[in-house]
């Protein structure tokens, strides 16, 4: 290999800074900053390394430092947003460094001018983010120079300049880079670096939020990030009575519990086989008689949730109070508490055969395995409902359904997958299979249970995490990662929730009761 070729080869290495690197770093700073007062002295450099060696990072090429990122940890509440560079760094002494602090404060990033264009700054920012995550700090905050502002200071305010940089109408060598690295501007601060004439002493207060930050982490009982879902694809068969039905219910609860599932989902109207007892009545009278069993079934499923340590979404069952017949899904938590969600939209068939009426409320349920929502069958075909739940930070949407034909099933499943993508959440659906002779309006079933995800690099390419065999009684058990949702919402390829044009449209829930 020729000597010339050796000189052209890069050998980049990311590492922590050493005391012996001062001359290399000083050379880069002098080149980067026109004002000598903005460069570190050797004593200040020594203080930085002694205070927080892990936070001082560099990239070397063939043994020479070519890019640098400096930082310290602070208790940010002590300084607030209206601080200066000297205040936050202790006038270069770094005696403000606090190992018990909650914020990684970035003091400097600079790159040798011969190495600009190689995106070394991005590598340093990524290393800082990794450090912030590993130290479980709330965020990275930095005061950012806006050196391009000097060209526009006579034409516009700093706020207007920053807005135009955000919109890529103006390029700023510092701010444009920081925005591209997932930092957002909290505010404009003045007199941050009085000697920074290019920025007219203004600066942007920038923040990158650590989405993995865990406050007051406990040894036990922490919020789960990996959640296991168990879905029951239920076969409609004749049952002699409630005990017979509950024997089959317990079998499936026991099965998914053996796999340490956090949730067990049953289909809509899974107790419909008991309608056979009333097959001599007309459909509307039969369904009201079926509602007499609901309270007993729910109480027994609550007991199963406790004894098998699994949260049960008890499909749905009819509820009749003597005036209104409604379709309701119960959440039986494994701590013994219960909640319920009414079906809001009633199909024309349900209305004409049974006289079902829709409920009037919707909510997100807190559980020990994330925030969940429940939409019964037809409701998932109305995108406004799941968007309202997503705005309440829902992680998992459960959809118990009953469909008789393939086209009906495809309506539900296609809409469910869409809800997962557009609301950046997981959606679990399950229905029933088989036949129920002599049960009017519930005679045939079609189902393929599934768990859907958003569609991005961290998720399956087809947005399907798991799928059951078609029209077969079975279960599916699969894990979903809630941290991936958090990451997607902050840094996904597309961000359906964050990028809504709320200046143009919104969804409003009108019922205040």
GROMACS .gro file of C-alpha atoms in nm:
model
  513
    1UNK     CA    1   0.000   0.000   0.000
    2UNK     CA    2   0.140   0.338  -0.098
    3UNK     CA    3   0.206   0.605   0.161
    4UNK     CA    4  -0.039   0.837  -0.018
    5UNK     CA    5  -0.319   0.579   0.008
    6UNK     CA    6  -0.248   0.525   0.378
    7UNK     CA    7  -0.283   0.899   0.436
    8UNK     CA    8  -0.623   0.900   0.263
    9UNK     CA    9  -0.763   0.618   0.478
   10UNK     CA   10  -0.972   0.711   0.780
   11UNK     CA   11  -0.961   0.515   1.102
   12UNK     CA   12  -1.233   0.673   1.312
   13UNK     CA   13  -1.271   0.577   1.676
   14UNK     CA   14  -1.531   0.699   1.926
   15UNK     CA   15  -1.394   0.729   2.280
   16UNK     CA   16  -1.380   0.942   2.594
   17UNK     CA   17  -1.142   1.235   2.598
   18UNK     CA   18  -0.803   1.211   2.773
   19UNK     CA   19  -0.589   1.486   2.929
   20UNK     CA   20  -0.336   1.438   2.651
   21UNK     CA   21  -0.594   1.545   2.390
   22UNK     CA   22  -0.589   1.912   2.495
   23UNK     CA   23  -0.368   2.045   2.215
   24UNK     CA   24  -0.575   1.873   1.944
   25UNK     CA   25  -0.897   2.005   2.098
   26UNK     CA   26  -0.760   2.356   2.146
   27UNK     CA   27  -0.661   2.367   1.780
   28UNK     CA   28  -1.016   2.274   1.668
   29UNK     CA   29  -1.177   2.528   1.904
   30UNK     CA   30  -0.958   2.814   1.784
   31UNK     CA   31  -1.055   2.729   1.427
   32UNK     CA   32  -1.425   2.687   1.510
   33UNK     CA   33  -1.468   3.001   1.721
   34UNK     CA   34  -1.345   3.337   1.600
   35UNK     CA   35  -1.365   3.484   1.949
   36UNK     CA   36  -1.080   3.365   2.170
   37UNK     CA   37  -1.293   3.409   2.483
   38UNK     CA   38  -1.509   3.119   2.371
   39UNK     CA   39  -1.229   2.860   2.386
   40UNK     CA   40  -1.141   2.654   2.694
   41UNK     CA   41  -0.819   2.704   2.885
   42UNK     CA   42  -0.611   2.404   2.988
   43UNK     CA   43  -0.723   2.447   3.349
   44UNK     CA   44  -1.088   2.452   3.248
   45UNK     CA   45  -1.034   2.147   3.029
   46UNK     CA   46  -0.877   1.964   3.324
   47UNK     CA   47  -1.173   2.054   3.547
   48UNK     CA   48  -1.418   1.916   3.293
   49UNK     CA   49  -1.243   1.581   3.274
   50UNK     CA   50  -1.211   1.553   3.648
   51UNK     CA   51  -1.576   1.643   3.709
   52UNK     CA   52  -1.741   1.412   3.456
   53UNK     CA   53  -1.500   1.208   3.241
   54UNK     CA   54  -1.781   0.990   3.095
   55UNK     CA   55  -1.951   1.295   2.945
   56UNK     CA   56  -1.650   1.419   2.746
   57UNK     CA   57  -1.653   1.237   2.411
   58UNK     CA   58  -1.443   1.261   2.098
   59UNK     CA   59  -1.381   1.104   1.761
   60UNK     CA   60  -1.020   1.043   1.666
   61UNK     CA   61  -0.888   0.968   1.320
   62UNK     CA   62  -0.555   0.788   1.302
   63UNK     CA   63  -0.483   0.897   1.660
   64UNK     CA   64  -0.573   1.267   1.617
   65UNK     CA   65  -0.887   1.415   1.773
   66UNK     CA   66  -1.110   1.558   1.499
   67UNK     CA   67  -1.451   1.607   1.668
   68UNK     CA   68  -1.558   1.675   2.028
   69UNK     CA   69  -1.874   1.679   2.241
   70UNK     CA   70  -1.862   1.802   2.602
   71UNK     CA   71  -2.136   1.773   2.863
   72UNK     CA   72  -2.222   1.762   3.232
   73UNK     CA   73  -2.513   1.651   3.449
   74UNK     CA   74  -2.722   1.915   3.625
   75UNK     CA   75  -3.029   1.940   3.843
   76UNK     CA   76  -3.206   2.151   3.585
   77UNK     CA   77  -3.467   2.291   3.823
   78UNK     CA   78  -3.189   2.486   3.997
   79UNK     CA   79  -3.122   2.689   3.682
   80UNK     CA   80  -3.444   2.702   3.484
   81UNK     CA   81  -3.474   2.819   3.126
   82UNK     CA   82  -3.327   3.167   3.174
   83UNK     CA   83  -2.969   3.072   3.248
   84UNK     CA   84  -2.646   3.176   3.080
   85UNK     CA   85  -2.362   2.959   2.956
   86UNK     CA   86  -2.137   3.075   3.241
   87UNK     CA   87  -2.401   2.998   3.504
   88UNK     CA   88  -2.468   2.644   3.384
   89UNK     CA   89  -2.097   2.558   3.348
   90UNK     CA   90  -1.979   2.733   3.665
   91UNK     CA   91  -1.770   2.972   3.452
   92UNK     CA   92  -1.591   2.678   3.294
   93UNK     CA   93  -1.508   2.503   3.621
   94UNK     CA   94  -1.784   2.242   3.578
   95UNK     CA   95  -1.841   2.255   3.952
   96UNK     CA   96  -2.212   2.265   3.866
   97UNK     CA   97  -2.191   1.897   3.769
   98UNK     CA   98  -2.433   1.698   3.987
   99UNK     CA   99  -2.431   1.318   3.973
  100UNK     CA  100  -2.781   1.321   4.125
  101UNK     CA  101  -2.913   1.557   3.858
  102UNK     CA  102  -3.178   1.470   3.600
  103UNK     CA  103  -3.048   1.638   3.284
  104UNK     CA  104  -2.749   1.591   3.056
  105UNK     CA  105  -2.642   1.943   2.959
  106UNK     CA  106  -2.449   1.976   2.633
  107UNK     CA  107  -2.189   2.249   2.660
  108UNK     CA  108  -2.002   2.217   2.329
  109UNK     CA  109  -1.985   2.028   2.001
  110UNK     CA  110  -1.721   2.118   1.743
  111UNK     CA  111  -1.564   1.944   1.444
  112UNK     CA  112  -1.231   2.001   1.269
  113UNK     CA  113  -1.305   2.207   0.955
  114UNK     CA  114  -1.121   1.949   0.742
  115UNK     CA  115  -1.374   1.686   0.854
  116UNK     CA  116  -1.697   1.878   0.804
  117UNK     CA  117  -1.933   1.705   0.567
  118UNK     CA  118  -1.861   1.358   0.710
  119UNK     CA  119  -2.150   1.382   0.958
  120UNK     CA  120  -1.925   1.339   1.259
  121UNK     CA  121  -2.147   1.571   1.459
  122UNK     CA  122  -2.433   1.326   1.415
  123UNK     CA  123  -2.217   1.046   1.558
  124UNK     CA  124  -2.137   1.258   1.861
  125UNK     CA  125  -2.504   1.347   1.914
  126UNK     CA  126  -2.598   0.978   1.891
  127UNK     CA  127  -2.331   0.898   2.151
  128UNK     CA  128  -2.472   1.168   2.380
  129UNK     CA  129  -2.821   1.021   2.344
  130UNK     CA  130  -2.689   0.677   2.429
  131UNK     CA  131  -2.518   0.821   2.736
  132UNK     CA  132  -2.838   0.996   2.842
  133UNK     CA  133  -3.039   0.674   2.809
  134UNK     CA  134  -2.782   0.459   2.989
  135UNK     CA  135  -2.764   0.706   3.279
  136UNK     CA  136  -3.146   0.721   3.292
  137UNK     CA  137  -3.154   1.099   3.261
  138UNK     CA  138  -3.471   1.283   3.170
  139UNK     CA  139  -3.336   1.474   2.870
  140UNK     CA  140  -3.049   1.649   2.697
  141UNK     CA  141  -3.063   2.029   2.707
  142UNK     CA  142  -2.826   2.269   2.537
  143UNK     CA  143  -2.800   2.634   2.452
  144UNK     CA  144  -2.759   2.652   2.076
  145UNK     CA  145  -2.581   2.927   1.889
  146UNK     CA  146  -2.750   3.075   1.581
  147UNK     CA  147  -2.448   3.209   1.394
  148UNK     CA  148  -2.644   3.267   1.072
  149UNK     CA  149  -2.864   3.523   1.245
  150UNK     CA  150  -2.609   3.803   1.198
  151UNK     CA  151  -2.706   3.822   0.828
  152UNK     CA  152  -3.073   3.874   0.915
  153UNK     CA  153  -3.063   4.064   1.246
  154UNK     CA  154  -3.166   4.392   1.081
  155UNK     CA  155  -3.458   4.224   0.902
  156UNK     CA  156  -3.626   4.005   1.161
  157UNK     CA  157  -3.647   3.897   1.523
  158UNK     CA  158  -3.465   3.585   1.649
  159UNK     CA  159  -3.805   3.413   1.684
  160UNK     CA  160  -3.888   3.475   1.318
  161UNK     CA  161  -3.541   3.361   1.214
  162UNK     CA  162  -3.580   3.035   1.407
  163UNK     CA  163  -3.923   2.976   1.250
  164UNK     CA  164  -3.776   3.016   0.900
  165UNK     CA  165  -3.489   2.779   0.985
  166UNK     CA  166  -3.744   2.521   1.107
  167UNK     CA  167  -3.930   2.556   0.777
  168UNK     CA  168  -3.600   2.520   0.585
  169UNK     CA  169  -3.639   2.865   0.431
  170UNK     CA  170  -3.306   2.960   0.590
  171UNK     CA  171  -3.007   2.738   0.668
  172UNK     CA  172  -2.825   2.792   0.996
  173UNK     CA  173  -2.504   2.586   1.036
  174UNK     CA  174  -2.582   2.506   1.401
  175UNK     CA  175  -2.960   2.517   1.444
  176UNK     CA  176  -3.040   2.330   1.122
  177UNK     CA  177  -2.811   2.049   1.235
  178UNK     CA  178  -2.966   2.034   1.582
  179UNK     CA  179  -3.322   2.024   1.450
  180UNK     CA  180  -3.225   1.741   1.214
  181UNK     CA  181  -3.103   1.548   1.520
  182UNK     CA  182  -3.444   1.542   1.692
  183UNK     CA  183  -3.394   1.843   1.919
  184UNK     CA  184  -3.678   2.090   1.959
  185UNK     CA  185  -3.657   2.456   2.055
  186UNK     CA  186  -3.801   2.527   2.400
  187UNK     CA  187  -3.748   2.903   2.383
  188UNK     CA  188  -3.514   3.185   2.280
  189UNK     CA  189  -3.275   3.306   2.549
  190UNK     CA  190  -3.078   3.630   2.557
  191UNK     CA  191  -2.728   3.708   2.678
  192UNK     CA  192  -2.647   3.338   2.676
  193UNK     CA  193  -2.299   3.398   2.531
  194UNK     CA  194  -2.246   3.777   2.530
  195UNK     CA  195  -1.927   3.739   2.326
  196UNK     CA  196  -2.107   3.548   2.049
  197UNK     CA  197  -2.149   3.840   1.807
  198UNK     CA  198  -2.261   3.617   1.517
  199UNK     CA  199  -2.565   3.513   1.720
  200UNK     CA  200  -2.610   3.864   1.860
  201UNK     CA  201  -2.584   3.697   2.203
  202UNK     CA  202  -2.911   3.511   2.140
  203UNK     CA  203  -2.937   3.135   2.169
  204UNK     CA  204  -3.194   2.864   2.128
  205UNK     CA  205  -3.271   2.654   2.432
  206UNK     CA  206  -3.285   2.305   2.282
  207UNK     CA  207  -3.413   1.981   2.429
  208UNK     CA  208  -3.405   1.613   2.335
  209UNK     CA  209  -3.633   1.401   2.553
  210UNK     CA  210  -3.523   1.055   2.662
  211UNK     CA  211  -3.833   0.846   2.595
  212UNK     CA  212  -3.691   0.560   2.805
  213UNK     CA  213  -3.650   0.769   3.119
  214UNK     CA  214  -3.787   0.592   3.427
  215UNK     CA  215  -3.850   0.807   3.731
  216UNK     CA  216  -3.823   0.644   4.075
  217UNK     CA  217  -3.755   0.300   3.935
  218UNK     CA  218  -3.868   0.024   4.171
  219UNK     CA  219  -3.725  -0.322   4.222
  220UNK     CA  220  -4.069  -0.481   4.175
  221UNK     CA  221  -4.399  -0.366   4.033
  222UNK     CA  222  -4.256  -0.148   3.756
  223UNK     CA  223  -4.462  -0.070   3.449
  224UNK     CA  224  -4.438  -0.355   3.199
  225UNK     CA  225  -4.283  -0.280   2.863
  226UNK     CA  226  -4.320  -0.627   2.708
  227UNK     CA  227  -4.686  -0.728   2.726
  228UNK     CA  228  -4.810  -1.077   2.635
  229UNK     CA  229  -5.150  -1.105   2.469
  230UNK     CA  230  -5.361  -1.422   2.462
  231UNK     CA  231  -5.651  -1.432   2.213
  232UNK     CA  232  -5.923  -1.697   2.218
  233UNK     CA  233  -6.075  -1.788   1.882
  234UNK     CA  234  -6.390  -1.939   2.023
  235UNK     CA  235  -6.596  -2.219   1.873
  236UNK     CA  236  -6.972  -2.182   1.895
  237UNK     CA  237  -7.114  -2.512   2.027
  238UNK     CA  238  -7.416  -2.617   2.226
  239UNK     CA  239  -7.381  -2.574   2.603
  240UNK     CA  240  -7.633  -2.720   2.843
  241UNK     CA  241  -7.606  -2.438   3.096
  242UNK     CA  242  -7.380  -2.164   3.237
  243UNK     CA  243  -7.162  -2.417   3.419
  244UNK     CA  244  -7.098  -2.597   3.092
  245UNK     CA  245  -7.010  -2.267   2.923
  246UNK     CA  246  -6.780  -2.157   3.204
  247UNK     CA  247  -6.594  -2.487   3.196
  248UNK     CA  248  -6.486  -2.404   2.841
  249UNK     CA  249  -6.409  -2.043   2.936
  250UNK     CA  250  -6.185  -2.160   3.223
  251UNK     CA  251  -6.006  -2.402   2.993
  252UNK     CA  252  -5.895  -2.114   2.769
  253UNK     CA  253  -5.812  -1.881   3.060
  254UNK     CA  254  -5.598  -2.157   3.207
  255UNK     CA  255  -5.430  -2.214   2.869
  256UNK     CA  256  -5.323  -1.853   2.805
  257UNK     CA  257  -5.233  -1.812   3.172
  258UNK     CA  258  -4.991  -2.105   3.146
  259UNK     CA  259  -4.804  -1.896   2.888
  260UNK     CA  260  -4.782  -1.606   3.137
  261UNK     CA  261  -5.015  -1.387   2.932
  262UNK     CA  262  -5.107  -1.044   3.064
  263UNK     CA  263  -5.440  -1.033   2.878
  264UNK     CA  264  -5.696  -1.289   2.764
  265UNK     CA  265  -5.943  -1.169   2.498
  266UNK     CA  266  -6.276  -1.341   2.423
  267UNK     CA  267  -6.505  -1.265   2.124
  268UNK     CA  268  -6.824  -1.064   2.103
  269UNK     CA  269  -7.132  -1.261   2.216
  270UNK     CA  270  -6.924  -1.566   2.312
  271UNK     CA  271  -7.214  -1.673   2.537
  272UNK     CA  272  -7.459  -1.684   2.242
  273UNK     CA  273  -7.485  -2.067   2.253
  274UNK     CA  274  -7.706  -2.025   2.560
  275UNK     CA  275  -7.964  -1.866   2.326
  276UNK     CA  276  -8.058  -2.220   2.221
  277UNK     CA  277  -8.246  -2.248   2.548
  278UNK     CA  278  -8.481  -1.977   2.422
  279UNK     CA  279  -8.512  -2.082   2.058
  280UNK     CA  280  -8.891  -2.097   2.077
  281UNK     CA  281  -8.906  -1.724   2.153
  282UNK     CA  282  -8.867  -1.448   1.899
  283UNK     CA  283  -8.515  -1.306   1.865
  284UNK     CA  284  -8.572  -0.988   2.070
  285UNK     CA  285  -8.722  -1.179   2.363
  286UNK     CA  286  -8.451  -1.447   2.350
  287UNK     CA  287  -8.164  -1.197   2.368
  288UNK     CA  288  -8.323  -1.027   2.672
  289UNK     CA  289  -8.345  -1.361   2.847
  290UNK     CA  290  -7.979  -1.425   2.762
  291UNK     CA  291  -7.896  -1.097   2.938
  292UNK     CA  292  -8.014  -1.255   3.265
  293UNK     CA  293  -7.694  -1.464   3.265
  294UNK     CA  294  -7.455  -1.173   3.215
  295UNK     CA  295  -7.401  -1.077   3.579
  296UNK     CA  296  -7.322  -1.434   3.684
  297UNK     CA  297  -7.081  -1.489   3.392
  298UNK     CA  298  -6.900  -1.161   3.457
  299UNK     CA  299  -6.857  -1.235   3.828
  300UNK     CA  300  -6.718  -1.580   3.750
  301UNK     CA  301  -6.479  -1.436   3.492
  302UNK     CA  302  -6.362  -1.180   3.748
  303UNK     CA  303  -6.281  -1.470   3.981
  304UNK     CA  304  -6.089  -1.640   3.699
  305UNK     CA  305  -5.888  -1.322   3.641
  306UNK     CA  306  -5.786  -1.326   4.005
  307UNK     CA  307  -5.710  -1.696   4.035
  308UNK     CA  308  -5.523  -1.724   3.703
  309UNK     CA  309  -5.345  -1.386   3.734
  310UNK     CA  310  -5.451  -1.256   3.393
  311UNK     CA  311  -5.653  -0.952   3.283
  312UNK     CA  312  -5.962  -1.077   3.098
  313UNK     CA  313  -6.151  -0.883   2.831
  314UNK     CA  314  -6.477  -1.074   2.860
  315UNK     CA  315  -6.573  -1.042   2.495
  316UNK     CA  316  -6.919  -0.890   2.504
  317UNK     CA  317  -7.258  -0.987   2.640
  318UNK     CA  318  -7.608  -0.837   2.635
  319UNK     CA  319  -7.715  -0.615   2.924
  320UNK     CA  320  -8.082  -0.533   2.985
  321UNK     CA  321  -8.207  -0.299   3.256
  322UNK     CA  322  -8.577  -0.329   3.172
  323UNK     CA  323  -8.566  -0.026   2.941
  324UNK     CA  324  -8.257  -0.053   2.724
  325UNK     CA  325  -8.083  -0.353   2.573
  326UNK     CA  326  -7.712  -0.286   2.518
  327UNK     CA  327  -7.401  -0.477   2.420
  328UNK     CA  328  -7.122  -0.449   2.678
  329UNK     CA  329  -6.763  -0.569   2.716
  330UNK     CA  330  -6.619  -0.616   3.064
  331UNK     CA  331  -6.256  -0.570   3.164
  332UNK     CA  332  -6.186  -0.801   3.457
  333UNK     CA  333  -5.849  -0.699   3.597
  334UNK     CA  334  -5.632  -0.947   3.782
  335UNK     CA  335  -5.635  -0.721   4.089
  336UNK     CA  336  -6.009  -0.784   4.126
  337UNK     CA  337  -6.138  -0.454   3.985
  338UNK     CA  338  -6.371  -0.430   3.686
  339UNK     CA  339  -6.468  -0.180   3.416
  340UNK     CA  340  -6.694  -0.194   3.115
  341UNK     CA  341  -6.727  -0.050   2.767
  342UNK     CA  342  -7.058  -0.034   2.579
  343UNK     CA  343  -7.083  -0.084   2.206
  344UNK     CA  344  -7.162   0.260   2.064
  345UNK     CA  345  -7.266   0.183   1.707
  346UNK     CA  346  -7.538  -0.073   1.644
  347UNK     CA  347  -7.562  -0.247   1.307
  348UNK     CA  348  -7.895  -0.235   1.119
  349UNK     CA  349  -7.929  -0.611   1.173
  350UNK     CA  350  -7.878  -0.585   1.551
  351UNK     CA  351  -8.135  -0.308   1.566
  352UNK     CA  352  -8.401  -0.485   1.359
  353UNK     CA  353  -8.365  -0.833   1.518
  354UNK     CA  354  -8.295  -0.746   1.880
  355UNK     CA  355  -8.364  -0.377   1.936
  356UNK     CA  356  -8.011  -0.311   2.064
  357UNK     CA  357  -7.921   0.048   2.155
  358UNK     CA  358  -7.576   0.207   2.162
  359UNK     CA  359  -7.392   0.333   2.468
  360UNK     CA  360  -7.284   0.694   2.518
  361UNK     CA  361  -6.933   0.684   2.662
  362UNK     CA  362  -6.580   0.581   2.578
  363UNK     CA  363  -6.266   0.562   2.792
  364UNK     CA  364  -5.912   0.436   2.819
  365UNK     CA  365  -5.860   0.180   3.096
  366UNK     CA  366  -5.550   0.176   3.314
  367UNK     CA  367  -5.405  -0.169   3.374
  368UNK     CA  368  -5.083  -0.310   3.515
  369UNK     CA  369  -4.975  -0.377   3.156
  370UNK     CA  370  -5.046  -0.046   2.986
  371UNK     CA  371  -5.338   0.173   2.885
  372UNK     CA  372  -5.599  -0.017   2.686
  373UNK     CA  373  -5.917   0.056   2.495
  374UNK     CA  374  -6.205  -0.168   2.389
  375UNK     CA  375  -6.415  -0.125   2.076
  376UNK     CA  376  -6.676  -0.391   2.007
  377UNK     CA  377  -6.685  -0.513   1.646
  378UNK     CA  378  -6.867  -0.248   1.435
  379UNK     CA  379  -6.720   0.034   1.648
  380UNK     CA  380  -6.372  -0.026   1.505
  381UNK     CA  381  -6.507   0.075   1.164
  382UNK     CA  382  -6.549   0.432   1.293
  383UNK     CA  383  -6.197   0.585   1.301
  384UNK     CA  384  -6.299   0.875   1.524
  385UNK     CA  385  -6.340   0.646   1.825
  386UNK     CA  386  -5.992   0.498   1.819
  387UNK     CA  387  -5.843   0.842   1.755
  388UNK     CA  388  -6.012   0.972   2.069
  389UNK     CA  389  -5.862   0.677   2.260
  390UNK     CA  390  -5.520   0.740   2.106
  391UNK     CA  391  -5.535   1.101   2.225
  392UNK     CA  392  -5.577   0.956   2.575
  393UNK     CA  393  -5.248   0.762   2.527
  394UNK     CA  394  -5.394   0.417   2.459
  395UNK     CA  395  -5.128   0.149   2.397
  396UNK     CA  396  -5.343  -0.153   2.303
  397UNK     CA  397  -5.689  -0.164   2.147
  398UNK     CA  398  -5.892  -0.481   2.198
  399UNK     CA  399  -6.166  -0.562   1.946
  400UNK     CA  400  -6.396  -0.854   2.032
  401UNK     CA  401  -6.608  -0.916   1.722
  402UNK     CA  402  -6.869  -1.147   1.575
  403UNK     CA  403  -6.899  -1.182   1.197
  404UNK     CA  404  -7.091  -1.434   0.994
  405UNK     CA  405  -6.934  -1.398   0.648
  406UNK     CA  406  -6.592  -1.334   0.499
  407UNK     CA  407  -6.677  -0.988   0.373
  408UNK     CA  408  -6.804  -0.889   0.719
  409UNK     CA  409  -6.484  -1.023   0.876
  410UNK     CA  410  -6.268  -0.836   0.626
  411UNK     CA  411  -6.440  -0.509   0.709
  412UNK     CA  412  -6.350  -0.553   1.074
  413UNK     CA  413  -5.996  -0.681   1.021
  414UNK     CA  414  -5.903  -0.423   0.755
  415UNK     CA  415  -6.030  -0.138   0.969
  416UNK     CA  416  -5.852  -0.279   1.276
  417UNK     CA  417  -5.521  -0.285   1.094
  418UNK     CA  418  -5.577   0.072   0.979
  419UNK     CA  419  -5.647   0.180   1.337
  420UNK     CA  420  -5.310   0.032   1.445
  421UNK     CA  421  -5.121   0.225   1.180
  422UNK     CA  422  -5.297   0.560   1.206
  423UNK     CA  423  -5.304   0.564   1.588
  424UNK     CA  424  -4.959   0.414   1.651
  425UNK     CA  425  -5.089   0.139   1.878
  426UNK     CA  426  -5.138  -0.237   1.886
  427UNK     CA  427  -5.479  -0.381   1.796
  428UNK     CA  428  -5.591  -0.732   1.899
  429UNK     CA  429  -5.903  -0.882   1.742
  430UNK     CA  430  -6.080  -1.212   1.788
  431UNK     CA  431  -6.411  -1.369   1.690
  432UNK     CA  432  -6.591  -1.701   1.690
  433UNK     CA  433  -6.603  -1.996   1.451
  434UNK     CA  434  -6.838  -2.288   1.386
  435UNK     CA  435  -7.217  -2.303   1.359
  436UNK     CA  436  -7.517  -2.265   1.589
  437UNK     CA  437  -7.815  -2.446   1.437
  438UNK     CA  438  -8.156  -2.315   1.544
  439UNK     CA  439  -8.015  -1.994   1.693
  440UNK     CA  440  -8.162  -1.714   1.487
  441UNK     CA  441  -7.919  -1.443   1.370
  442UNK     CA  442  -7.617  -1.632   1.516
  443UNK     CA  443  -7.617  -1.941   1.295
  444UNK     CA  444  -7.281  -1.914   1.111
  445UNK     CA  445  -6.943  -1.767   1.213
  446UNK     CA  446  -6.626  -1.653   1.034
  447UNK     CA  447  -6.305  -1.550   1.214
  448UNK     CA  448  -5.930  -1.518   1.196
  449UNK     CA  449  -5.795  -1.369   1.517
  450UNK     CA  450  -5.493  -1.141   1.482
  451UNK     CA  451  -5.266  -0.888   1.649
  452UNK     CA  452  -5.178  -0.583   1.439
  453UNK     CA  453  -4.902  -0.326   1.484
  454UNK     CA  454  -4.797   0.003   1.329
  455UNK     CA  455  -4.593  -0.026   1.009
  456UNK     CA  456  -4.236   0.093   1.050
  457UNK     CA  457  -3.886  -0.051   1.078
  458UNK     CA  458  -3.931  -0.175   1.436
  459UNK     CA  459  -4.247  -0.368   1.347
  460UNK     CA  460  -4.342  -0.646   1.102
  461UNK     CA  461  -4.342  -0.516   0.744
  462UNK     CA  462  -4.705  -0.624   0.695
  463UNK     CA  463  -4.814  -0.487   1.036
  464UNK     CA  464  -4.922  -0.836   1.148
  465UNK     CA  465  -4.759  -0.964   1.469
  466UNK     CA  466  -4.961  -1.286   1.487
  467UNK     CA  467  -5.252  -1.446   1.307
  468UNK     CA  468  -5.464  -1.749   1.393
  469UNK     CA  469  -5.566  -2.028   1.157
  470UNK     CA  470  -5.882  -1.937   0.971
  471UNK     CA  471  -6.211  -2.070   1.114
  472UNK     CA  472  -6.045  -2.304   1.363
  473UNK     CA  473  -6.091  -2.307   1.738
  474UNK     CA  474  -5.752  -2.205   1.875
  475UNK     CA  475  -5.555  -1.945   2.069
  476UNK     CA  476  -5.273  -1.716   1.969
  477UNK     CA  477  -5.021  -1.583   2.220
  478UNK     CA  478  -4.773  -1.309   2.126
  479UNK     CA  479  -4.567  -1.031   2.283
  480UNK     CA  480  -4.598  -0.661   2.207
  481UNK     CA  481  -4.333  -0.405   2.302
  482UNK     CA  482  -4.475  -0.080   2.442
  483UNK     CA  483  -4.135   0.092   2.426
  484UNK     CA  484  -4.143   0.057   2.048
  485UNK     CA  485  -4.463   0.261   2.043
  486UNK     CA  486  -4.294   0.534   2.245
  487UNK     CA  487  -4.001   0.536   2.006
  488UNK     CA  488  -4.230   0.541   1.701
  489UNK     CA  489  -4.431   0.836   1.830
  490UNK     CA  490  -4.115   1.041   1.883
  491UNK     CA  491  -3.888   0.927   1.600
  492UNK     CA  492  -4.082   0.715   1.350
  493UNK     CA  493  -4.051   0.739   0.973
  494UNK     CA  494  -4.397   0.894   0.983
  495UNK     CA  495  -4.573   1.026   1.294
  496UNK     CA  496  -4.946   1.015   1.240
  497UNK     CA  497  -5.036   1.150   1.583
  498UNK     CA  498  -4.772   1.419   1.619
  499UNK     CA  499  -4.811   1.553   1.266
  500UNK     CA  500  -5.188   1.602   1.261
  501UNK     CA  501  -5.288   1.945   1.131
  502UNK     CA  502  -5.473   2.051   1.443
  503UNK     CA  503  -5.475   2.403   1.305
  504UNK     CA  504  -5.715   2.272   1.040
  505UNK     CA  505  -5.921   1.999   1.207
  506UNK     CA  506  -5.992   1.816   1.531
  507UNK     CA  507  -6.218   1.545   1.676
  508UNK     CA  508  -6.450   1.658   1.954
  509UNK     CA  509  -6.637   1.433   2.195
  510UNK     CA  510  -6.969   1.608   2.251
  511UNK     CA  511  -7.125   1.396   2.525
  512UNK     CA  512  -7.018   1.553   2.856
  513UNK     CA  513  -7.210   1.311   3.077
   0.00000   0.00000   0.00000
